[in-house]
XYZ file of C-alpha atoms in Angstrom:
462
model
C 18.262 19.210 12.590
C 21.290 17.879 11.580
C 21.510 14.186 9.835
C 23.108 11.175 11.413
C 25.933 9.493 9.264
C 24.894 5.718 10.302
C 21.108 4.163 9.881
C 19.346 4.091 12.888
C 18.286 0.481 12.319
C 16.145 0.116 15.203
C 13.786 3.108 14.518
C 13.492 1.956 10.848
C 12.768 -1.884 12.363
C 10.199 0.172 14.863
C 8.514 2.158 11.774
C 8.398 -0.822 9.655
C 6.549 -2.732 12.550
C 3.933 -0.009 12.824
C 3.615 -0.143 8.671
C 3.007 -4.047 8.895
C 0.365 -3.380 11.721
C -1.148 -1.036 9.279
C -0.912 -2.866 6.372
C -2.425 -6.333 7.761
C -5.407 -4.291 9.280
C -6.576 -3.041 5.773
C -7.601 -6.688 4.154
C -7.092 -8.927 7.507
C -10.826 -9.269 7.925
C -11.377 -10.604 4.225
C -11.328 -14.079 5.486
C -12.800 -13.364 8.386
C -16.150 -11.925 7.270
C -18.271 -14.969 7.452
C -17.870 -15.625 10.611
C -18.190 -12.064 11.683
C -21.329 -11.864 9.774
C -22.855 -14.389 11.839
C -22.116 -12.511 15.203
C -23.542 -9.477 13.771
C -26.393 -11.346 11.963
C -25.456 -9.276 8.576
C -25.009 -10.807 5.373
C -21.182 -11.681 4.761
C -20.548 -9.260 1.817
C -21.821 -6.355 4.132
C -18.485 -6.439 6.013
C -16.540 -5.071 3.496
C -17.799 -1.961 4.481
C -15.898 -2.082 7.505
C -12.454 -2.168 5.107
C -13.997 0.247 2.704
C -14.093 2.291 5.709
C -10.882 1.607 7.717
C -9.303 2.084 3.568
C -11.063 5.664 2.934
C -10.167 7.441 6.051
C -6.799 6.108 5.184
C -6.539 7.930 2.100
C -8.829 10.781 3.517
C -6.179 11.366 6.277
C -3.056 10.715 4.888
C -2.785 14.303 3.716
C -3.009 16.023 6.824
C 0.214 14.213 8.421
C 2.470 16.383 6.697
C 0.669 20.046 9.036
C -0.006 17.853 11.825
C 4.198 16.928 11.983
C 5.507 20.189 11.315
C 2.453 21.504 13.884
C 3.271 18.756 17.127
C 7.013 17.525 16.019
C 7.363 13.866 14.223
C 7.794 12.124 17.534
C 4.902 13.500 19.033
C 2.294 12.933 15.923
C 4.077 9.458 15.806
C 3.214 8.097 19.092
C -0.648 9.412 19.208
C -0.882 7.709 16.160
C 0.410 4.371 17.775
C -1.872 5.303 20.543
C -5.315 5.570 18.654
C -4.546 2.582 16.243
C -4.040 0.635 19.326
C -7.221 2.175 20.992
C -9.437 1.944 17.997
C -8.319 -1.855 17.817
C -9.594 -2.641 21.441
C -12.505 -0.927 20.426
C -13.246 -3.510 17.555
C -12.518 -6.036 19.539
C -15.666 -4.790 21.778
C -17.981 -3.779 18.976
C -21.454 -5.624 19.733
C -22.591 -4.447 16.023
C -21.770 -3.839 12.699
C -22.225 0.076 12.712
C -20.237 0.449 15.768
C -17.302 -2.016 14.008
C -17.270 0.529 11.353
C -16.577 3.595 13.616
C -14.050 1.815 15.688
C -12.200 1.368 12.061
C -12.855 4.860 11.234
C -10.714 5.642 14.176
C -8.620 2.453 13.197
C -7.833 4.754 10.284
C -7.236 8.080 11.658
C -4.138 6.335 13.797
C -2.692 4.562 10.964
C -3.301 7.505 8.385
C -0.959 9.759 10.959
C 1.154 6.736 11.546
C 2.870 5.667 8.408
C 3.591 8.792 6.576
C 4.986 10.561 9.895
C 6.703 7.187 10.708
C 8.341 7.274 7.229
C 9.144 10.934 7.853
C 11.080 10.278 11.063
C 12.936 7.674 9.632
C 14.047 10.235 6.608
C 14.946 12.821 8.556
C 17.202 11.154 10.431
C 19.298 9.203 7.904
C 22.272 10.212 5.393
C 21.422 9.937 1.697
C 24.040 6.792 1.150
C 22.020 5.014 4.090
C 18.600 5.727 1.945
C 18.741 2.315 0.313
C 18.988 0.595 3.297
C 16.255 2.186 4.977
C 14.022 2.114 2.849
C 14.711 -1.681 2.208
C 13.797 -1.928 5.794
C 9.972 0.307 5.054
C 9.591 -1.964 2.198
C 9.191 -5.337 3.502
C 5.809 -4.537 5.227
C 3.891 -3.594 1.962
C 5.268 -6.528 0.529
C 4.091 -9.237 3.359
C 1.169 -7.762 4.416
C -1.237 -8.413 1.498
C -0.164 -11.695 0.679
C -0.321 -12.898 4.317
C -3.195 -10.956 5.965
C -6.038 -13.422 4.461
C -4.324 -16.152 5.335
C -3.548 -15.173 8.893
C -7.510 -13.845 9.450
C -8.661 -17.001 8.098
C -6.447 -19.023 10.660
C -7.425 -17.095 13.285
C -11.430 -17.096 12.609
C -11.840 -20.292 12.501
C -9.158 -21.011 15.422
C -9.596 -18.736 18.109
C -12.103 -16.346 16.903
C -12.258 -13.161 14.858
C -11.872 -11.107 17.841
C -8.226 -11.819 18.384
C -7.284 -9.971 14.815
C -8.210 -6.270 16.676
C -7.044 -7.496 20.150
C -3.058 -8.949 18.616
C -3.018 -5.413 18.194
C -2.981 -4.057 21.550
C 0.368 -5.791 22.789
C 2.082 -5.275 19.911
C 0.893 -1.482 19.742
C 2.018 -0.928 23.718
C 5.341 -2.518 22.603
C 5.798 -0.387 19.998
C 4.621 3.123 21.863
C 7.140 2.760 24.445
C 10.345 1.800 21.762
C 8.872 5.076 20.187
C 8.990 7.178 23.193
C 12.476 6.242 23.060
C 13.847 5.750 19.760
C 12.121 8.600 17.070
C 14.422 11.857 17.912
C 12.279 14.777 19.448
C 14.890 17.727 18.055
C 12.768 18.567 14.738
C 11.550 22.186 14.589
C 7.278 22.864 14.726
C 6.300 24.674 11.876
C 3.376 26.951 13.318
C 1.331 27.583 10.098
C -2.786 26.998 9.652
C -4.241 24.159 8.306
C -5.799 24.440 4.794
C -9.273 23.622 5.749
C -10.604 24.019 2.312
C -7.486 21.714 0.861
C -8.138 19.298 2.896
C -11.739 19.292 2.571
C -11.761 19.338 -1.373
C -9.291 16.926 -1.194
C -10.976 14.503 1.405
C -14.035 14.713 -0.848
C -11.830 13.880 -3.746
C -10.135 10.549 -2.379
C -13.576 9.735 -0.783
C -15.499 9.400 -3.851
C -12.813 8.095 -5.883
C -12.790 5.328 -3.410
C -16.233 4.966 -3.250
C -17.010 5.119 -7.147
C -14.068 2.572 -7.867
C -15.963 0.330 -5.417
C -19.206 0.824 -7.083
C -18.016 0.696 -10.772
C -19.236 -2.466 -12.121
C -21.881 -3.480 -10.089
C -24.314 -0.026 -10.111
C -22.659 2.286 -13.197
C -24.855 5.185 -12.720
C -23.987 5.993 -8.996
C -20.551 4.699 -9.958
C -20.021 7.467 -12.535
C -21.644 10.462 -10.616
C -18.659 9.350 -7.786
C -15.930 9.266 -10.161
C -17.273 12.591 -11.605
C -17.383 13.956 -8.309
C -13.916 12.756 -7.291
C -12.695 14.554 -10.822
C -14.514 17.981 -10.184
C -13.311 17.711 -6.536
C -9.949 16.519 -6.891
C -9.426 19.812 -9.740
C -10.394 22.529 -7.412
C -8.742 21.116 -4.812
C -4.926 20.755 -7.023
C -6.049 24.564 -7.799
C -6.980 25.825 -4.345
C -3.255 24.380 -3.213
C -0.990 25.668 -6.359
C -2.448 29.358 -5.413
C -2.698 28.992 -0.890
C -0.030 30.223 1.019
C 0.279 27.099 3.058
C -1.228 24.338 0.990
C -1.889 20.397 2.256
C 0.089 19.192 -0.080
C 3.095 20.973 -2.206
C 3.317 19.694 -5.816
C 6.808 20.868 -6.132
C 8.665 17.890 -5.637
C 7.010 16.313 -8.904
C 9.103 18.378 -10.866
C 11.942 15.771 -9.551
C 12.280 12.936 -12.428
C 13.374 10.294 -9.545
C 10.438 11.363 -7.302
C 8.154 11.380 -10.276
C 8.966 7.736 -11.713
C 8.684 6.419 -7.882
C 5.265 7.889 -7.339
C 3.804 8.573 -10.805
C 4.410 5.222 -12.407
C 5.302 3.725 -8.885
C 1.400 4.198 -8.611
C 0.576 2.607 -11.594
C 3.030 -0.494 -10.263
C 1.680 -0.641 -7.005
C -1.119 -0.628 -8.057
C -1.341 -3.473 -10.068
C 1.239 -5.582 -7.884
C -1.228 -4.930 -4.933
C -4.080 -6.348 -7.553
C -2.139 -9.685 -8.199
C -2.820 -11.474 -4.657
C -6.306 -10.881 -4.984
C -6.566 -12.266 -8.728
C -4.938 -15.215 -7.622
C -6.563 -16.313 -4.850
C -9.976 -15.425 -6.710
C -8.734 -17.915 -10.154
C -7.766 -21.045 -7.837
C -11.120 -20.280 -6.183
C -13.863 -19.495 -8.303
C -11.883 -20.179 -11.866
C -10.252 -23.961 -10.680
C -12.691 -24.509 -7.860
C -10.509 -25.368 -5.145
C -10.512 -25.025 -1.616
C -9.857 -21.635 0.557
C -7.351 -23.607 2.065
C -5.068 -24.976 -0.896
C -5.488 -21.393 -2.380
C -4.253 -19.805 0.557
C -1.126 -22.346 0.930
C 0.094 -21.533 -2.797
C -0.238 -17.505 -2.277
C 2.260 -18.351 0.370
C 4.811 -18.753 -2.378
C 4.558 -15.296 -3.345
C 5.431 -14.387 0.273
C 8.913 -16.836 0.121
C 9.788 -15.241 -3.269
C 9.405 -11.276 -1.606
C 11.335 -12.800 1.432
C 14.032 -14.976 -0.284
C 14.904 -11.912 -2.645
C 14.983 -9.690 -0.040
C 18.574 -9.843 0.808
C 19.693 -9.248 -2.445
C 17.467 -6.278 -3.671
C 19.794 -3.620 -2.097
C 23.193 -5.390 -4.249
C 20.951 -5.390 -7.507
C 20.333 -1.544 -7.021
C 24.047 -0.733 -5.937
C 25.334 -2.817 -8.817
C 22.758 -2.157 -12.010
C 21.308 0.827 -10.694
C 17.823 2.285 -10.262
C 16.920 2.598 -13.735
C 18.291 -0.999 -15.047
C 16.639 -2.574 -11.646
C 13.334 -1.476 -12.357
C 12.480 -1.220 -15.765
C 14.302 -5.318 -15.394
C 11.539 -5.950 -12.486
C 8.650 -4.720 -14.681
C 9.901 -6.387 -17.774
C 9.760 -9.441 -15.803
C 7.157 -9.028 -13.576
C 4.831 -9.079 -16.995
C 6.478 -11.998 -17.932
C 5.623 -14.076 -14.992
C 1.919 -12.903 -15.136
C 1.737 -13.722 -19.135
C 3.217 -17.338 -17.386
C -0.187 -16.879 -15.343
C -2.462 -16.882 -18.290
C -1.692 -20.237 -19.352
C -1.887 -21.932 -15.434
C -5.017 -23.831 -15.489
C -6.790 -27.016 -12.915
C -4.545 -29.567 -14.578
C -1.358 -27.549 -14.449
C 1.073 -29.271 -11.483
C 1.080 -27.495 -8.579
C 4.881 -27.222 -8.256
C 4.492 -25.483 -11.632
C 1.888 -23.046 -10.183
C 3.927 -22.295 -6.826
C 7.004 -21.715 -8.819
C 5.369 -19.154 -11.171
C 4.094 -17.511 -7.455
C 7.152 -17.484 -6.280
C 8.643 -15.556 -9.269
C 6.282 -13.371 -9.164
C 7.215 -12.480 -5.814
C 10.869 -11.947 -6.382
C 10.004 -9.246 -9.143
C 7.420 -7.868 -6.712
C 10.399 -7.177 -4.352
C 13.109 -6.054 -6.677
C 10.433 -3.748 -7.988
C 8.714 -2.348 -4.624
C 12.323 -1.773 -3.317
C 14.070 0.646 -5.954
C 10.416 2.403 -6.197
C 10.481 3.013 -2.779
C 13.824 4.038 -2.581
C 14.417 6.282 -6.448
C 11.995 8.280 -4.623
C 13.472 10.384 -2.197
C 16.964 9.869 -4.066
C 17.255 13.897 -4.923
C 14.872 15.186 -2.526
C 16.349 17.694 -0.834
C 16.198 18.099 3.467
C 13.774 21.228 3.326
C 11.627 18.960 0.807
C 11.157 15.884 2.998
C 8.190 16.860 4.503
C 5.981 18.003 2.037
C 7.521 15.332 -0.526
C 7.075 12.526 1.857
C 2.996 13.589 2.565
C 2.749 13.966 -1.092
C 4.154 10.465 -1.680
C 2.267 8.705 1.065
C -1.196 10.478 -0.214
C -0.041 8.912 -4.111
C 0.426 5.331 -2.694
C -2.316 4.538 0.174
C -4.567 5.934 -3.247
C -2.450 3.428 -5.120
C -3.097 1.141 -2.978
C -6.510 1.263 -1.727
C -7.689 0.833 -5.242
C -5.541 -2.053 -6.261
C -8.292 -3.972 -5.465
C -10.870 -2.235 -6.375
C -9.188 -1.943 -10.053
C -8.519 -5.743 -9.963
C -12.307 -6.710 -9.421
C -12.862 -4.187 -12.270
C -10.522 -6.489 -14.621
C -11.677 -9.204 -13.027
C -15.546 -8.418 -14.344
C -14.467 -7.243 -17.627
C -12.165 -10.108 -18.576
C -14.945 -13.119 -16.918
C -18.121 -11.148 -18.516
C -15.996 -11.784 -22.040
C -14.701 -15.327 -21.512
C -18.678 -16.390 -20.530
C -19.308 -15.635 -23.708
C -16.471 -17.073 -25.657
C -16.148 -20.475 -23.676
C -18.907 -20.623 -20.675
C -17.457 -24.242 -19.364
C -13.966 -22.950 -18.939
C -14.432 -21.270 -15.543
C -10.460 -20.293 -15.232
C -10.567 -18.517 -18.785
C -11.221 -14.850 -17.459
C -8.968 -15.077 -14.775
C -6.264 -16.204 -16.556
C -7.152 -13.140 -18.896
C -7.217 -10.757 -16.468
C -3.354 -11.383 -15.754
C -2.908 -10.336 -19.180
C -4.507 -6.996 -18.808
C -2.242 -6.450 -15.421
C 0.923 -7.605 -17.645
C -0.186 -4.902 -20.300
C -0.894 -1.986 -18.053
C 2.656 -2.655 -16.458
C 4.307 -1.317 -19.557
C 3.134 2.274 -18.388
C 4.929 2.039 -15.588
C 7.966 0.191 -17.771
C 7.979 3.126 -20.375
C 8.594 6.000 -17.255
C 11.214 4.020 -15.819
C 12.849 3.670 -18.805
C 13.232 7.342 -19.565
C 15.444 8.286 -16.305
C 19.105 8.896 -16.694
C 21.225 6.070 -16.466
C 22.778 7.500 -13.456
C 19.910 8.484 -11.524
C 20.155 7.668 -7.762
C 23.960 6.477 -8.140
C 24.789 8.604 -4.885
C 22.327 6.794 -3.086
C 22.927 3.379 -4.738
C 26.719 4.394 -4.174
C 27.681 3.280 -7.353
């Protein structure tokens, strides 16, 4: 179908929506899970398996959006999606139990894992390359403010008006946003009538699944941890082998050949990764490191969200005037900085100090998620959208899923150590662990700084 020449900024303000719904639903219930627990009369840690599980078939699905768009058309996939999320949340808000909780966010999943990608993938096929930037600023924002503000908003609303109302927000929203989609996301895009690869998708599912699984594991039982991982490793091989040799493969590799589509999602991974793992070492060092209150922690996370949405405006400028290459490798550079500023915070540091170093980190967060998200797709060519865009959305909700997963990991490591160097200074491994996330960011740092100096300039229309 042909591309429009001006951004269709109310289907990427209707995708975006849809990717904050998303987004919030994965870590929402953190907060929540005492008083859920008591309802269900489980023990409060046993509700993370309800966002292990809502997480998994995230990352399990993810791949299949891709067939299932070219199969049904984008607008079609797109508003079933919308459909079961909104569904699936009614559904939680009715579970009686625990087990049942857990299926409703199975389904949960299944909507969002068609939603986002195939969301993102409407938006991209129906926007000019020197609109890119734009849009994508608009598909940013929602992986930026979701973390940060999904504890705090399940906490309010547990102990306000009850944990129910997290699933049943949902439903108006989602009706909202069904209909807008029935009449915003174009309908013109050619089915591709091809079979699914079963065995892809299977190897693949298995792959994610453990990987998932193990990372959760890893730390607390090492055995069953490593047998996971291997799993995930064994899987995840025959699978990358079964899909470089089918005729119609789940996902394409091609694209990775593309530098700027390599550096978003290859060290993009890495970045979201560990950006995705800074919330939740922050809230855990004011916590369990400086012993103070859910409450005060919660308030000074908030300053990460003002720095994302202060910056914000001027993220798209940056790009257009330093370019991708100088814009990123700058956010990294700085990003570290801010958490080596985090290692020295301790219980007597002000807390104006403290919010301002969470608000800086913030601003680099968005500067950084923003040309990631955009360098991407920069020389991806129209016949490449769809299979680059599944490949891109299976790389981050991976990425992302086990951001916090890897930050417990640090976490561990880096308090297990400190016990043992200086047992009374309870904020000493958390303030350690934010120097293992500023070190691992150089990966990412090192990628970025090996594009041309030019790359993306037609879509940074420099």
């Amino acid at each position: 179908m042909p591309r429009s020449q001006t951004l269709n900024r109310p289907l990427a303000l209707l995708v975006a929506a849809t990717f904050f719904m998303e987004n919030l639903d994965g870590t929402i219930i953190q907060t929540a899970a005492p008083a859920m627990a008591m309802d269900f009369g489980v023990r409060a840690v046993d509700i993370n398996l309800a966002m292990t599980a809502y997480l998994l078939t995230l990352a399990v699905g993810v791949p299949a959006s891709g067939w299932l768009a070219d199969r049904f058309g984008t607008k079609r996939v797109f508003c079933v999606a919308i459909g079961i999320f909104t569904v699936a949340s009614l559904l939680c808000t009715l579970s009686p139990t625990l087990p049942l909780l857990v299926a409703a966010r199975v389904l949960q999943g299944l909507g969002g894992a068609m939603m986002v990608p195939v969301g993102r993938l409407a938006v991209l096929r129906a926007v000019d390359k020197r609109d890119l930037l734009d849009a994508m600023a608009y598909l940013t924002w929602p992986a930026l403010l979701a973390p940060v503000l999904a504890p705090a908003i399940g906490g309010i609303i547990a102990d306000t008006i009850g944990w129910h109302w997290i699933f049943l927000l949902n439903i108006p929203i989602g009706g909202i946003a069904l209909v807008a989609a029935l009449k915003l996301v174009p309908a013109g895009d050619i089915a591709q009538r091809h079979p699914l690869d079963v065995i892809g998708f299977a190897l693949l599912g298995v792959a994610l699944a453990a990987l998932v699984l193990g990372m959760e594991e890893l730390g607390e039982n090492l055995v069953p941890a490593l047998l996971l991982i291997g799993l995930s490793l064994v899987a995840g091989a025959l699978g990358v082998w079964r899909m470089l040799r089918a005729a119609h493969p789940l996902l394409r590799f091609g694209a990775l050949r593309i530098a700027t589509f390599r550096v978003g999602n290859v060290g993009g991974g890495v970045y979201r990764l560990l950006i995705s793992a800074a919330p939740f070492v922050f809230t855990l060092m004011f916590q369990e490191g400086f012993g103070w209150s859910a409450s005060l922690a919660g308030i000074l996370v908030v300053a990460v969200f003002a720095g994302n949405i202060m910056i914000k405006p001027a993220t798209s400028p940056l790009i257009r005037r330093f370019g991708f290459r100088t814009v990123i490798v700058g956010s990294n550079l700085a990003g570290a900085a801010v958490y080596v500023w985090c290692a020295f915070l301790t219980q007597e540091t002000p807390l104006a100090v403290i919010a301002v170093a969470l608000f800086a980190s913030g601003v680099f967060r968005s500067i950084g998620f923003s040309g990631y998200n955009s360098v991407q797709f920069a020389d991806v060519e129209p016949a490449q959208t769809n299979e680059a865009n599944t490949l891109a959305s299976t790389m981050q909700q991976v990425a992302t899923g086990l951001g916090i997963a890897v930050a417990a990991l640090i976490v561990r490591f880096t308090t297990g150590i400190a016990e043992l160097v200086d047992p009374a200074d309870g904020g000493l491994g958390y303030r350690w662990a934010f120097l293992v996330v500023a070190a691992l960011l150089l990966f990412p740092t090192i990628e970025a700084a090996r594009l041309p100096a030019q790359a993306g300039s037609h879509v940074a229309r420099r």
